[in-house]
Every structure is written in structure tokens, then in C-alpha cells.
PDB file of C-alpha atoms and ligand atoms in Angstrom:
ATOM      1  CA  MET F   1      82.406 179.993 132.607  1.00 83.00           C
ATOM      2  CA  ASP F   2      80.692 175.966 132.472  1.00 89.00           C
ATOM      3  CA  ILE F   3      79.906 174.808 128.405  1.00 89.00           C
ATOM      4  CA  GLU F   4      76.710 175.885 128.260  1.00 90.00           C
ATOM      5  CA  SER F   5      76.680 179.669 129.590  1.00 93.00           C
ATOM      6  CA  GLN F   6      80.112 179.167 126.435  1.00 94.00           C
ATOM      7  CA  ARG F   7      77.763 177.449 123.761  1.00 94.00           C
ATOM      8  CA  GLN F   8      75.194 180.943 124.179  1.00 94.00           C
ATOM      9  CA  ALA F   9      78.016 184.111 123.278  1.00 95.00           C
ATOM     10  CA  MET F  10      79.123 182.105 120.889  1.00 95.00           C
ATOM     11  CA  ILE F  11      75.063 182.472 119.731  1.00 96.00           C
ATOM     12  CA  ALA F  12      75.126 185.709 120.870  1.00 96.00           C
ATOM     13  CA  LEU F  13      78.743 187.013 118.778  1.00 96.00           C
ATOM     14  CA  ILE F  14      77.479 185.467 115.799  1.00 96.00           C
ATOM     15  CA  GLU F  15      74.033 186.920 116.632  1.00 97.00           C
ATOM     16  CA  GLU F  16      75.811 190.527 117.244  1.00 97.00           C
ATOM     17  CA  ARG F  17      77.967 190.574 114.154  1.00 96.00           C
ATOM     18  CA  GLY F  18      74.938 190.112 111.616  1.00 97.00           C
ATOM     19  CA  VAL F  19      72.722 186.447 111.485  1.00 97.00           C
ATOM     20  CA  THR F  20      69.448 186.638 112.688  1.00 96.00           C
ATOM     21  CA  ASP F  21      67.718 184.013 111.269  1.00 98.00           C
ATOM     22  CA  PRO F  22      66.485 181.980 114.155  1.00 98.00           C
ATOM     23  CA  ARG F  23      66.651 178.226 112.670  1.00 98.00           C
ATOM     24  CA  VAL F  24      70.115 179.421 112.003  1.00 98.00           C
ATOM     25  CA  LEU F  25      70.870 180.656 115.075  1.00 98.00           C
ATOM     26  CA  ASN F  26      69.006 177.966 117.350  1.00 97.00           C
ATOM     27  CA  ALA F  27      70.368 175.076 115.288  1.00 98.00           C
ATOM     28  CA  MET F  28      73.672 176.079 116.507  1.00 97.00           C
ATOM     29  CA  ARG F  29      72.228 176.473 119.990  1.00 96.00           C
ATOM     30  CA  ARG F  30      71.672 172.889 119.521  1.00 96.00           C
ATOM     31  CA  VAL F  31      74.860 171.032 118.851  1.00 97.00           C
ATOM     32  CA  PRO F  32      77.832 170.486 121.451  1.00 95.00           C
ATOM     33  CA  ARG F  33      81.207 172.161 119.261  1.00 94.00           C
ATOM     34  CA  GLU F  34      83.581 170.279 122.019  1.00 92.00           C
ATOM     35  CA  GLU F  35      82.068 167.382 120.312  1.00 92.00           C
ATOM     36  CA  PHE F  36      83.945 168.390 117.302  1.00 92.00           C
ATOM     37  CA  VAL F  37      87.543 169.392 118.056  1.00 90.00           C
ATOM     38  CA  ALA F  38      90.692 168.219 119.050  1.00 84.00           C
ATOM     39  CA  ASP F  39      90.706 166.476 122.895  1.00 84.00           C
ATOM     40  CA  ALA F  40      93.445 169.651 123.690  1.00 89.00           C
ATOM     41  CA  PHE F  41      91.298 172.593 122.273  1.00 90.00           C
ATOM     42  CA  ARG F  42      87.744 171.264 123.980  1.00 88.00           C
ATOM     43  CA  ASP F  43      88.152 174.118 126.477  1.00 89.00           C
ATOM     44  CA  ARG F  44      88.450 176.863 123.476  1.00 92.00           C
ATOM     45  CA  ALA F  45      85.146 175.266 121.632  1.00 92.00           C
ATOM     46  CA  TYR F  46      83.684 178.510 121.580  1.00 94.00           C
ATOM     47  CA  ASP F  47      86.063 180.504 120.534  1.00 91.00           C
ATOM     48  CA  ASP F  48      84.840 182.157 117.451  1.00 90.00           C
ATOM     49  CA  CYS F  49      87.988 180.972 115.961  1.00 92.00           C
ATOM     50  CA  ALA F  50      89.212 177.960 113.862  1.00 91.00           C
ATOM     51  CA  LEU F  51      90.595 175.062 115.261  1.00 92.00           C
ATOM     52  CA  PRO F  52      92.981 171.915 114.000  1.00 84.00           C
ATOM     53  CA  ALA F  53      91.083 168.964 113.358  1.00 77.00           C
ATOM     54  CA  THR F  54      93.467 165.529 113.041  1.00 69.00           C
ATOM     55  CA  GLU F  55      95.167 165.200 108.973  1.00 70.00           C
ATOM     56  CA  GLY F  56      96.438 169.268 108.958  1.00 71.00           C
ATOM     57  CA  GLN F  57      92.723 170.538 107.725  1.00 74.00           C
ATOM     58  CA  THR F  58      90.591 172.529 109.573  1.00 83.00           C
ATOM     59  CA  ILE F  59      86.381 173.151 111.581  1.00 91.00           C
ATOM     60  CA  SER F  60      85.331 176.283 110.648  1.00 91.00           C
ATOM     61  CA  GLN F  61      84.736 180.018 112.520  1.00 93.00           C
ATOM     62  CA  PRO F  62      80.978 179.132 114.070  1.00 95.00           C
ATOM     63  CA  TYR F  63      80.727 182.427 113.012  1.00 96.00           C
ATOM     64  CA  MET F  64      81.415 181.102 108.661  1.00 97.00           C
ATOM     65  CA  VAL F  65      79.215 178.600 109.648  1.00 97.00           C
ATOM     66  CA  ALA F  66      76.276 180.578 110.881  1.00 98.00           C
ATOM     67  CA  ALA F  67      76.678 182.977 108.312  1.00 98.00           C
ATOM     68  CA  MET F  68      77.119 180.467 105.179  1.00 98.00           C
ATOM     69  CA  THR F  69      74.153 178.576 106.506  1.00 98.00           C
ATOM     70  CA  GLU F  70      71.740 181.954 106.759  1.00 98.00           C
ATOM     71  CA  LEU F  71      72.649 182.700 102.661  1.00 98.00           C
ATOM     72  CA  LEU F  72      72.173 178.548 102.205  1.00 98.00           C
ATOM     73  CA  ALA F  73      68.723 179.482 103.325  1.00 98.00           C
ATOM     74  CA  PRO F  74      68.044 175.348 103.535  1.00 98.00           C
ATOM     75  CA  GLY F  75      63.762 175.352 104.931  1.00 98.00           C
ATOM     76  CA  PRO F  76      62.724 171.283 105.915  1.00 98.00           C
ATOM     77  CA  SER F  77      62.340 169.460 103.144  1.00 98.00           C
ATOM     78  CA  ASP F  78      65.128 170.247 101.291  1.00 98.00           C
ATOM     79  CA  ARG F  79      67.815 167.641 100.146  1.00 98.00           C
ATOM     80  CA  ILE F  80      71.676 169.193 101.118  1.00 99.00           C
ATOM     81  CA  LEU F  81      74.762 168.571  99.067  1.00 99.00           C
ATOM     82  CA  GLU F  82      78.080 169.452 101.872  1.00 98.00           C
ATOM     83  CA  ILE F  83      81.813 169.409 100.009  1.00 98.00           C
ATOM     84  CA  GLY F  84      84.379 168.924 102.687  1.00 97.00           C
ATOM     85  CA  THR F  85      82.357 167.720 105.760  1.00 97.00           C
ATOM     86  CA  GLY F  86      85.868 167.941 107.804  1.00 95.00           C
ATOM     87  CA  THR F  87      84.500 167.316 111.728  1.00 95.00           C
ATOM     88  CA  GLY F  88      81.550 167.642 110.486  1.00 97.00           C
ATOM     89  CA  TYR F  89      79.426 170.088 112.573  1.00 97.00           C
ATOM     90  CA  GLN F  90      79.274 172.119 109.928  1.00 98.00           C
ATOM     91  CA  CYS F  91      77.675 168.066 108.726  1.00 98.00           C
ATOM     92  CA  ALA F  92      75.648 168.509 111.928  1.00 98.00           C
ATOM     93  CA  VAL F  93      74.283 172.204 111.464  1.00 98.00           C
ATOM     94  CA  LEU F  94      72.909 171.556 108.428  1.00 98.00           C
ATOM     95  CA  SER F  95      70.730 167.623 109.636  1.00 98.00           C
ATOM     96  CA  LEU F  96      68.720 169.928 111.904  1.00 98.00           C
ATOM     97  CA  LEU F  97      67.897 171.825 109.424  1.00 98.00           C
ATOM     98  CA  ALA F  98      67.177 170.384 106.103  1.00 98.00           C
ATOM     99  CA  ARG F  99      65.406 166.745 105.327  1.00 98.00           C
ATOM    100  CA  GLU F 100      68.117 164.768 104.300  1.00 98.00           C
ATOM    101  CA  VAL F 101      73.023 165.434 103.687  1.00 98.00           C
ATOM    102  CA  VAL F 102      74.576 164.650 101.674  1.00 98.00           C
ATOM    103  CA  THR F 103      78.410 165.721 102.384  1.00 98.00           C
ATOM    104  CA  ILE F 104      81.586 164.599 100.932  1.00 98.00           C
ATOM    105  CA  GLU F 105      85.484 164.442 101.195  1.00 97.00           C
ATOM    106  CA  ARG F 106      88.043 163.417 100.346  1.00 96.00           C
ATOM    107  CA  LEU F 107      90.664 162.150 103.430  1.00 95.00           C
ATOM    108  CA  PRO F 108      88.646 158.382 103.822  1.00 96.00           C
ATOM    109  CA  GLY F 109      90.068 158.825 107.276  1.00 94.00           C
ATOM    110  CA  LEU F 110      88.627 162.074 108.141  1.00 94.00           C
ATOM    111  CA  ALA F 111      85.069 161.278 106.219  1.00 96.00           C
ATOM    112  CA  GLU F 112      85.148 157.564 109.012  1.00 96.00           C
ATOM    113  CA  SER F 113      85.287 159.904 111.992  1.00 94.00           C
ATOM    114  CA  ALA F 114      82.799 161.924 110.981  1.00 96.00           C
ATOM    115  CA  ALA F 115      80.303 159.299 110.323  1.00 98.00           C
ATOM    116  CA  GLU F 116      81.144 157.668 113.089  1.00 97.00           C
ATOM    117  CA  ARG F 117      80.722 161.150 115.180  1.00 96.00           C
ATOM    118  CA  LEU F 118      77.579 162.053 114.015  1.00 98.00           C
ATOM    119  CA  THR F 119      75.939 158.469 114.278  1.00 98.00           C
ATOM    120  CA  ARG F 120      76.349 158.105 118.299  1.00 97.00           C
ATOM    121  CA  MET F 121      75.679 162.359 118.082  1.00 97.00           C
ATOM    122  CA  GLY F 122      71.408 160.971 116.325  1.00 98.00           C
ATOM    123  CA  TYR F 123      71.987 162.059 113.810  1.00 98.00           C
ATOM    124  CA  THR F 124      70.021 160.738 111.589  1.00 96.00           C
ATOM    125  CA  ASN F 125      70.074 162.857 107.827  1.00 98.00           C
ATOM    126  CA  VAL F 126      72.869 162.256 106.182  1.00 98.00           C
ATOM    127  CA  GLU F 127      74.646 160.275 104.008  1.00 98.00           C
ATOM    128  CA  PHE F 128      78.552 160.391 103.596  1.00 98.00           C
ATOM    129  CA  HIS F 129      80.398 159.725 100.778  1.00 98.00           C
ATOM    130  CA  VAL F 130      84.452 159.780 100.003  1.00 98.00           C
ATOM    131  CA  GLY F 131      85.716 161.012  97.370  1.00 98.00           C
ATOM    132  CA  ASP F 132      86.168 164.709  94.780  1.00 98.00           C
ATOM    133  CA  GLY F 133      83.486 167.402  95.641  1.00 98.00           C
ATOM    134  CA  THR F 134      84.088 169.419  93.070  1.00 98.00           C
ATOM    135  CA  LEU F 135      82.203 166.919  90.932  1.00 98.00           C
ATOM    136  CA  GLY F 136      79.573 166.839  93.289  1.00 98.00           C
ATOM    137  CA  TRP F 137      77.230 163.777  94.019  1.00 98.00           C
ATOM    138  CA  PRO F 138      75.064 163.272  90.622  1.00 98.00           C
ATOM    139  CA  GLU F 139      73.775 159.952  91.758  1.00 98.00           C
ATOM    140  CA  ARG F 140      71.021 162.405  93.995  1.00 98.00           C
ATOM    141  CA  ALA F 141      70.793 165.045  92.384  1.00 98.00           C
ATOM    142  CA  PRO F 142      69.189 168.234  91.808  1.00 98.00           C
ATOM    143  CA  TYR F 143      70.368 170.136  95.523  1.00 99.00           C
ATOM    144  CA  ASP F 144      68.140 172.432  96.838  1.00 98.00           C
ATOM    145  CA  GLY F 145      71.072 173.888  98.148  1.00 98.00           C
ATOM    146  CA  ILE F 146      74.547 172.821  98.437  1.00 99.00           C
ATOM    147  CA  ILE F 147      77.591 174.405 100.812  1.00 98.00           C
ATOM    148  CA  VAL F 148      81.206 174.482  99.796  1.00 98.00           C
ATOM    149  CA  THR F 149      83.783 174.771 102.266  1.00 97.00           C
ATOM    150  CA  ALA F 150      86.907 174.668 100.769  1.00 96.00           C
ATOM    151  CA  GLY F 151      88.605 177.606  99.167  1.00 97.00           C
ATOM    152  CA  ALA F 152      88.255 177.226  95.202  1.00 98.00           C
ATOM    153  CA  PRO F 153      89.910 178.637  91.683  1.00 97.00           C
ATOM    154  CA  GLU F 154      87.093 178.945  90.723  1.00 97.00           C
ATOM    155  CA  ILE F 155      83.008 177.652  91.016  1.00 98.00           C
ATOM    156  CA  PRO F 156      82.780 174.114  89.567  1.00 98.00           C
ATOM    157  CA  GLN F 157      80.149 173.535  86.611  1.00 98.00           C
ATOM    158  CA  PRO F 158      79.321 170.249  88.486  1.00 98.00           C
ATOM    159  CA  LEU F 159      78.418 171.736  90.952  1.00 98.00           C
ATOM    160  CA  TYR F 160      76.216 174.217  89.187  1.00 98.00           C
ATOM    161  CA  GLN F 161      74.596 171.505  87.200  1.00 98.00           C
ATOM    162  CA  GLN F 162      73.414 169.951  89.922  1.00 98.00           C
ATOM    163  CA  LEU F 163      71.328 172.516  91.740  1.00 98.00           C
ATOM    164  CA  ALA F 164      67.734 172.148  91.154  1.00 98.00           C
ATOM    165  CA  MET F 165      66.466 176.079  89.725  1.00 98.00           C
ATOM    166  CA  GLY F 166      66.488 178.202  91.891  1.00 98.00           C
ATOM    167  CA  GLY F 167      68.718 176.289  93.617  1.00 98.00           C
ATOM    168  CA  ARG F 168      71.668 177.955  96.119  1.00 98.00           C
ATOM    169  CA  LEU F 169      74.898 177.718  95.947  1.00 98.00           C
ATOM    170  CA  VAL F 170      77.687 179.189  98.716  1.00 98.00           C
ATOM    171  CA  ILE F 171      81.065 178.532  98.317  1.00 98.00           C
ATOM    172  CA  PRO F 172      84.496 180.594  98.956  1.00 98.00           C
ATOM    173  CA  VAL F 173      86.904 181.519  95.586  1.00 98.00           C
ATOM    174  CA  GLY F 174      89.976 183.243  95.333  1.00 98.00           C
ATOM    175  CA  ASP F 175      93.462 182.483  95.753  1.00 95.00           C
ATOM    176  CA  ASP F 176      95.087 180.572  98.669  1.00 87.00           C
ATOM    177  CA  SER F 177      95.079 183.760 100.714  1.00 89.00           C
ATOM    178  CA  LEU F 178      91.946 185.668 100.269  1.00 94.00           C
ATOM    179  CA  GLN F 179      88.437 183.733  98.816  1.00 97.00           C
ATOM    180  CA  THR F 180      85.423 185.631  98.252  1.00 98.00           C
ATOM    181  CA  LEU F 181      82.305 184.243  99.360  1.00 98.00           C
ATOM    182  CA  LEU F 182      79.759 184.224  96.882  1.00 98.00           C
ATOM    183  CA  LEU F 183      76.538 182.926  96.631  1.00 98.00           C
ATOM    184  CA  VAL F 184      75.226 181.563  93.295  1.00 98.00           C
ATOM    185  CA  ILE F 185      71.310 181.216  91.840  1.00 98.00           C
ATOM    186  CA  ARG F 186      70.680 179.084  89.183  1.00 98.00           C
ATOM    187  CA  GLY F 187      67.993 180.709  87.554  1.00 97.00           C
ATOM    188  CA  GLU F 188      66.428 179.625  84.570  1.00 96.00           C
ATOM    189  CA  THR F 189      68.648 183.248  82.549  1.00 96.00           C
ATOM    190  CA  GLY F 190      71.969 181.710  84.487  1.00 96.00           C
ATOM    191  CA  PRO F 191      73.482 182.246  87.494  1.00 98.00           C
ATOM    192  CA  GLU F 192      73.206 185.021  89.281  1.00 98.00           C
ATOM    193  CA  ILE F 193      76.299 185.196  91.332  1.00 98.00           C
ATOM    194  CA  HIS F 194      76.132 187.676  94.500  1.00 98.00           C
ATOM    195  CA  GLU F 195      79.877 188.548  96.069  1.00 98.00           C
ATOM    196  CA  VAL F 196      79.240 187.919  99.968  1.00 97.00           C
ATOM    197  CA  SER F 197      82.767 189.001 102.418  1.00 96.00           C
ATOM    198  CA  GLY F 198      86.271 187.907 101.959  1.00 96.00           C
ATOM    199  CA  CYS F 199      86.808 184.740 103.960  1.00 95.00           C
ATOM    200  CA  ARG F 200      89.985 182.242 104.365  1.00 93.00           C
ATOM    201  CA  PHE F 201      88.991 178.019 103.820  1.00 93.00           C
ATOM    202  CA  VAL F 202      92.054 175.072 103.010  1.00 91.00           C
ATOM    203  CA  ARG F 203      92.080 174.744  98.882  1.00 94.00           C
ATOM    204  CA  LEU F 204      89.509 172.550  97.987  1.00 96.00           C
ATOM    205  CA  ILE F 205      91.317 169.937  95.942  1.00 97.00           C
ATOM    206  CA  GLY F 206      89.937 167.967  92.777  1.00 97.00           C
ATOM    207  CA  ALA F 207      89.465 168.147  89.028  1.00 97.00           C
ATOM    208  CA  ALA F 208      87.383 170.966  89.266  1.00 96.00           C
ATOM    209  CA  GLY F 209      89.482 172.674  91.953  1.00 96.00           C
ATOM    210  CA  TRP F 210      93.448 172.867  93.348  1.00 96.00           C
ATOM    211  CA  HIS F 211      95.527 169.518  91.395  1.00 94.00           C
ATOM    212  CA  ASP F 212      96.870 169.795  94.891  1.00 81.00           C
ATOM    213  CA  ASP F 213      97.804 171.492  98.719  1.00 72.00           C
ATOM    214  CA  ALA F 214     100.476 173.412  97.995  1.00 62.00           C
TER     215      ALA F 214
HETATM  216  N1  SAH Y   1      82.626 172.131 107.042  1.00 71.74           N
HETATM  217  C1  SAH Y   1      83.947 170.720 108.391  1.00 71.74           C
HETATM  218  C2  SAH Y   1      84.659 171.542 107.662  1.00 71.74           C
HETATM  219  C3  SAH Y   1      86.399 172.043 105.977  1.00 71.74           C
HETATM  220  S1  SAH Y   1      87.190 171.355 106.546  1.00 71.74           S
HETATM  221  C4  SAH Y   1      83.417 171.039 109.743  1.00 71.74           C
HETATM  222  O1  SAH Y   1      82.343 171.852 110.380  1.00 71.74           O
HETATM  223  O2  SAH Y   1      83.946 170.857 110.614  1.00 71.74           O
HETATM  224  C5  SAH Y   1      87.800 171.395 104.321  1.00 71.74           C
HETATM  225  C6  SAH Y   1      87.394 169.545 103.929  1.00 71.74           C
HETATM  226  O3  SAH Y   1      87.164 170.252 102.662  1.00 71.74           O
HETATM  227  C7  SAH Y   1      89.135 169.254 105.021  1.00 71.74           C
HETATM  228  O4  SAH Y   1      88.782 168.165 105.349  1.00 71.74           O
HETATM  229  C8  SAH Y   1      89.207 168.630 103.537  1.00 71.74           C
HETATM  230  O5  SAH Y   1      89.598 167.341 103.479  1.00 71.74           O
HETATM  231  C9  SAH Y   1      88.169 168.804 102.296  1.00 71.74           C
HETATM  232  N2  SAH Y   1      88.084 169.002 100.823  1.00 71.74           N
HETATM  233  C10 SAH Y   1      88.926 169.544 100.006  1.00 71.74           C
HETATM  234  N3  SAH Y   1      88.855 169.505  99.005  1.00 71.74           N
HETATM  235  C11 SAH Y   1      87.724 168.193  99.054  1.00 71.74           C
HETATM  236  C12 SAH Y   1      86.692 168.021  97.856  1.00 71.74           C
HETATM  237  N4  SAH Y   1      87.525 168.094  96.395  1.00 71.74           N
HETATM  238  N5  SAH Y   1      86.391 167.008  97.482  1.00 71.74           N
HETATM  239  C13 SAH Y   1      85.663 166.569  99.613  1.00 71.74           C
HETATM  240  N6  SAH Y   1      86.793 167.096 100.183  1.00 71.74           N
HETATM  241  C14 SAH Y   1      87.368 168.129 100.348  1.00 71.74           C
END
């Protein structure tokens, strides 16, 4: 199968698994995932699984990217904060859906190659930062949506506080072996928390996350 057909098959599978938002599906149709995986995994770029990235990190499973993006529901005028830039794949999908994306990665090497890659590919509405994303990026707050692509022991309070009223936080919370994907909506009277599904991500490491990468 050529790469274009593989990408179409991946979208069909994501749709079959229950993601229906046409904006999300279209954005994922437009991002060439093969550009984000290590060369050795290029021919597996459209398998519906997480794949190794550099520095022991991973590029998330396409279905999970789609499901989390659908929950986040980024609108064309929204400012989105992403924690865990990684390869930049999720970030590329977000940049096609939102007005601007602020993304934070704790490992400088990953942040640098993601920034270089996305710039080369023509994604221009993204601001890259190296740092501890559990603290958010207060300079650009409030955010219409915040997406965390690593697993947290609990909801980091700085992130909740940087949400606009009505803003949405999508975050995996739990222990190392299994997390629950949460959708947290900031309301006038406090957070509205929806438990969405089980999932498994690498650790979110930082002041309001895990304190080591064991
Ligand atoms: N969204 C990525 C996948 C991310 S994997 C993609 O589409 O490729 C999780 C990433 O979170 C890793 O790169 C890891 O280094 C990063 N990370 C972990 N803790 C972090 C923190 N406190 N702040 C920012 N990034 C963090």
C-alpha cells in the first residue's frame, strides 16, 4: 500500500473506533505522520500504535491523538497549550485546528528537533518552549484548551488555573501502569470532571507531576 492509502486507512480505523469530528479527521488527514517517526519505523508510521521517538520517548498512538483532540475541541479562534511536545505530531494536528499553539517540552533535544521539523513543514502558528509544563506557561494564559500528552499523578493545579472560563483540559491521570483520560472543564462554580477512558502514557515529570522518571 502506498503511503497515501496507508494514511487514509489510518483515518478510517480512527473513525471506526468512534472519533467523528470531521475537523479532527481532516486535520489528521493532512499531517504526514511518517515525517515524525524515526527512519527505522517509517514503514510503520500508519500502524495504530505508539512508536519510539528519540531520548526514550514515544509518539502517541494515532487513535489517542484523535480522541484527545476531539475532547479538546480546539476552535479556529482558540489559543491552545500543549504539555509534552515530543516529536511535534500532536502539535501539528492542533496547529491546523486552532489559532495558535503554545507547546512545552522538558527535554531540550526533543524540543529543538520538533521546532525545526514543524518550521520546515510550514506550521507557523506554534510557539515552542523548553521547561516544566506542569507549571503551564502563565505569560500567555488564559488558554481555551490545555492538552497534556504525558501521564500525571493528579491534575496539576497551575494548569487548571491557566484555563479560561469554560476552557477544557485533557489529561491522563493515574499511576504508571494505567491512567484515566480526564476531560476537565473550568466552570464558574469549580471544575467539571469527566472520566473518559483508560490509557497509558510516559510520565509527566515536574513540580506538579512525578518527581522522577523511574
Ligand atoms: N505529543 C507528543 C508525544 C509526547 S510523549 C507527540 O505527538 O509526539 C510525552 C512527552 O512529554 C515527552 O517528550 C516528555 O519528555 C514530555 N514531558 C514529560 N514531562 C514533561 C513536563 N513536565 N513538561 C514538558 N514536557 C514533559
